[in-house]
Short mmCIF file of C-alpha atoms in Angstrom, two decimals:
data_model
loop_
_atom_site.label_atom_id
_atom_site.label_comp_id
_atom_site.label_asym_id
_atom_site.label_seq_id
_atom_site.Cartn_x
_atom_site.Cartn_y
_atom_site.Cartn_z
CA MET S 25 98.60 149.38 113.50
CA LYS S 26 96.58 152.17 115.10
CA ARG S 27 93.65 151.48 112.78
CA ILE S 28 93.58 147.74 113.68
CA ILE S 29 93.58 148.54 117.39
CA SER S 30 90.74 151.05 116.91
CA ILE S 31 88.64 148.54 114.97
CA PHE S 32 89.32 145.86 117.58
CA PHE S 33 88.30 148.27 120.36
CA ILE S 34 85.05 149.17 118.56
CA VAL S 35 84.17 145.49 118.01
CA VAL S 36 84.92 144.55 121.63
CA PHE S 37 83.08 147.62 122.98
CA CYS S 38 80.00 146.86 120.84
CA ARG S 39 79.96 143.25 122.00
CA ILE S 40 80.25 144.31 125.65
CA PHE S 41 77.51 146.94 125.20
CA ASP S 42 75.28 144.38 123.46
CA LEU S 43 75.96 141.84 126.21
CA LYS S 44 75.12 144.41 128.90
CA ASN S 45 71.79 145.16 127.17
CA LYS S 46 70.95 141.47 126.88
CA ILE S 47 71.76 140.84 130.54
CA SER S 48 69.63 143.84 131.58
CA ALA S 49 66.72 142.57 129.47
CA VAL S 50 66.85 139.14 131.13
CA ILE S 51 67.01 140.63 134.63
CA LYS S 52 64.08 142.96 133.88
CA SER S 53 62.06 139.97 132.64
CA TYR S 54 62.06 138.59 136.21
CA GLY S 55 59.80 141.43 137.32
CA ARG S 56 60.50 142.32 140.92
CA ILE S 57 64.21 142.35 141.72
CA ASN S 58 65.63 141.73 145.17
CA ASN S 59 68.98 143.41 145.87
CA LYS S 60 70.15 140.12 147.39
CA ASP S 61 69.56 138.24 144.12
CA GLN S 62 72.73 137.02 142.46
CA PHE S 63 73.24 136.14 138.83
CA PHE S 64 75.99 134.19 137.17
CA ILE S 65 76.83 134.44 133.52
CA GLN S 66 78.53 131.70 131.59
CA ASN S 67 79.07 130.57 128.05
CA MET S 68 76.22 128.67 126.45
CA VAL S 69 76.57 124.95 127.00
CA ASN S 70 77.03 123.15 123.69
CA LYS S 71 76.80 119.47 122.85
CA ILE S 72 74.53 118.55 125.77
CA LYS S 73 73.99 114.85 126.30
CA ILE S 74 71.99 114.98 129.56
CA SER S 75 70.09 117.75 131.30
CA GLY S 76 67.99 117.74 134.39
CA VAL S 77 66.90 118.97 137.78
CA ILE S 78 68.13 117.89 141.19
CA THR S 79 66.15 118.48 144.38
CA THR S 80 68.02 118.08 147.65
CA ARG S 81 65.00 117.19 149.79
CA ASP S 82 61.68 115.50 149.18
CA LYS S 83 59.47 118.52 148.50
CA ASN S 84 56.38 116.85 150.00
CA THR S 85 57.83 115.47 153.23
CA ASN S 86 61.12 117.41 153.62
CA SER S 87 62.86 114.04 154.04
CA PRO S 88 66.58 113.84 153.16
CA TYR S 89 66.28 112.33 149.68
CA ILE S 90 68.10 113.54 146.59
CA LYS S 91 66.00 113.27 143.43
CA ILE S 92 67.60 113.57 140.01
CA GLU S 93 65.19 113.95 137.09
CA TYR S 94 66.96 113.94 133.75
CA SER S 95 66.59 113.58 130.03
CA LYS S 96 69.07 112.21 127.53
CA SER S 97 68.52 115.00 125.05
CA SER S 98 70.60 117.71 123.43
CA LYS S 99 68.11 120.34 124.63
CA SER S 100 68.50 121.73 128.15
CA ASP S 101 64.83 122.67 128.64
CA GLN S 102 63.36 119.18 128.28
CA ILE S 103 62.81 118.66 132.02
CA THR S 104 61.53 122.12 132.93
CA SER S 105 59.19 122.32 129.93
CA GLY S 106 57.77 118.84 130.45
CA THR S 107 58.11 118.02 126.76
CA ASN S 108 60.27 114.92 126.98
CA ILE S 109 60.32 111.56 128.69
CA VAL S 110 61.97 112.03 132.05
CA LYS S 111 64.05 109.48 133.87
CA SER S 112 64.32 109.68 137.61
CA PHE S 113 66.73 108.47 140.27
CA THR S 114 66.17 108.98 144.01
CA TYR S 115 68.51 108.07 146.84
CA PHE S 116 68.78 108.61 150.57
CA LYS S 117 71.07 111.57 151.17
CA LEU S 118 72.62 110.20 154.36
CA ASN S 119 73.63 106.89 152.73
CA LYS S 120 77.44 106.63 152.77
CA LYS S 121 77.56 104.10 149.93
CA LYS S 122 79.23 105.41 146.76
CA LEU S 123 76.90 105.81 143.78
CA GLU S 124 77.85 103.48 140.93
CA ASN S 125 76.70 105.65 138.02
CA LYS S 126 79.29 108.31 137.07
CA ILE S 127 76.60 110.79 136.05
CA PHE S 128 74.92 110.48 139.45
CA GLN S 129 78.34 110.85 141.12
CA LYS S 130 78.82 114.19 139.32
CA CYS S 131 75.34 115.33 140.37
CA ASP S 132 75.99 114.26 143.96
CA LYS S 133 79.28 116.17 144.07
CA LEU S 134 77.62 119.32 142.68
CA THR S 135 74.80 118.97 145.20
CA LYS S 136 77.18 118.71 148.16
CA ILE S 137 79.13 121.79 147.06
CA LEU S 138 75.99 123.89 146.62
CA GLU S 139 74.42 122.74 149.89
CA LYS S 140 77.54 123.88 151.76
CA ILE S 141 77.30 127.29 150.11
CA PHE S 142 73.55 127.87 150.52
CA ASN S 143 72.71 125.76 153.61
CA HIS S 144 69.14 125.36 152.37
CA PRO S 145 67.16 122.73 150.40
CA LEU S 146 67.80 123.40 146.72
CA ASP S 147 66.34 123.05 143.26
CA ILE S 148 69.29 122.72 140.85
CA GLU S 149 69.20 122.75 137.05
CA PHE S 150 72.19 121.15 135.35
CA ALA S 151 73.49 119.90 132.03
CA ILE S 152 76.21 117.42 131.18
CA SER S 153 78.06 117.97 127.93
CA LYS S 154 79.35 115.26 125.61
CA ASN S 155 82.82 115.63 127.18
CA ASN S 156 81.19 114.63 130.53
CA LYS S 157 81.59 118.05 132.13
CA ILE S 158 78.75 119.07 134.45
CA HIS S 159 77.38 122.60 134.06
CA LEU S 160 75.30 124.44 136.64
CA LEU S 161 72.46 126.24 134.86
CA GLN S 162 70.45 127.53 137.79
CA VAL S 163 70.09 127.07 141.53
CA ARG S 164 67.29 128.34 143.73
CA PRO S 165 65.72 127.51 147.09
CA LEU S 166 63.48 124.46 147.01
CA VAL S 167 59.89 125.18 147.98
CA ILE S 168 58.76 122.58 150.51
CA ILE S 169 55.00 121.88 150.49
CA LYS S 170 53.72 122.17 154.06
CA LYS S 171 50.76 119.97 154.90
#
């Protein structure tokens, strides 16, 4: 029994050490680090059916429009890399009418939660898995173009 526990401990410790090194490598790849930066770590999203980016304001006019750009692809980088045909849906944020599309409803709910937390216009990367679960991949402040 002692031998099994020791082997289990070594395997778990090695995986944790490897994970720590991988996380450190990713953080270092960002270049300059701000002590206020926060990172979240989650399991890799498998069986993606839709991925995309949500912006919570119009980045040219700062008007209250939500824009969802998405791709029906199993790859989560299709929007950010610009390598796939992108579909787009824009709606007025202050409209009280319920969205009919269930995917857009999930995006809207995620957007409202994150806006309450950050209180700032946001750029949100998301994925929706085949079981219709929405996954937050990244969130950052939206850069508004001042004219």
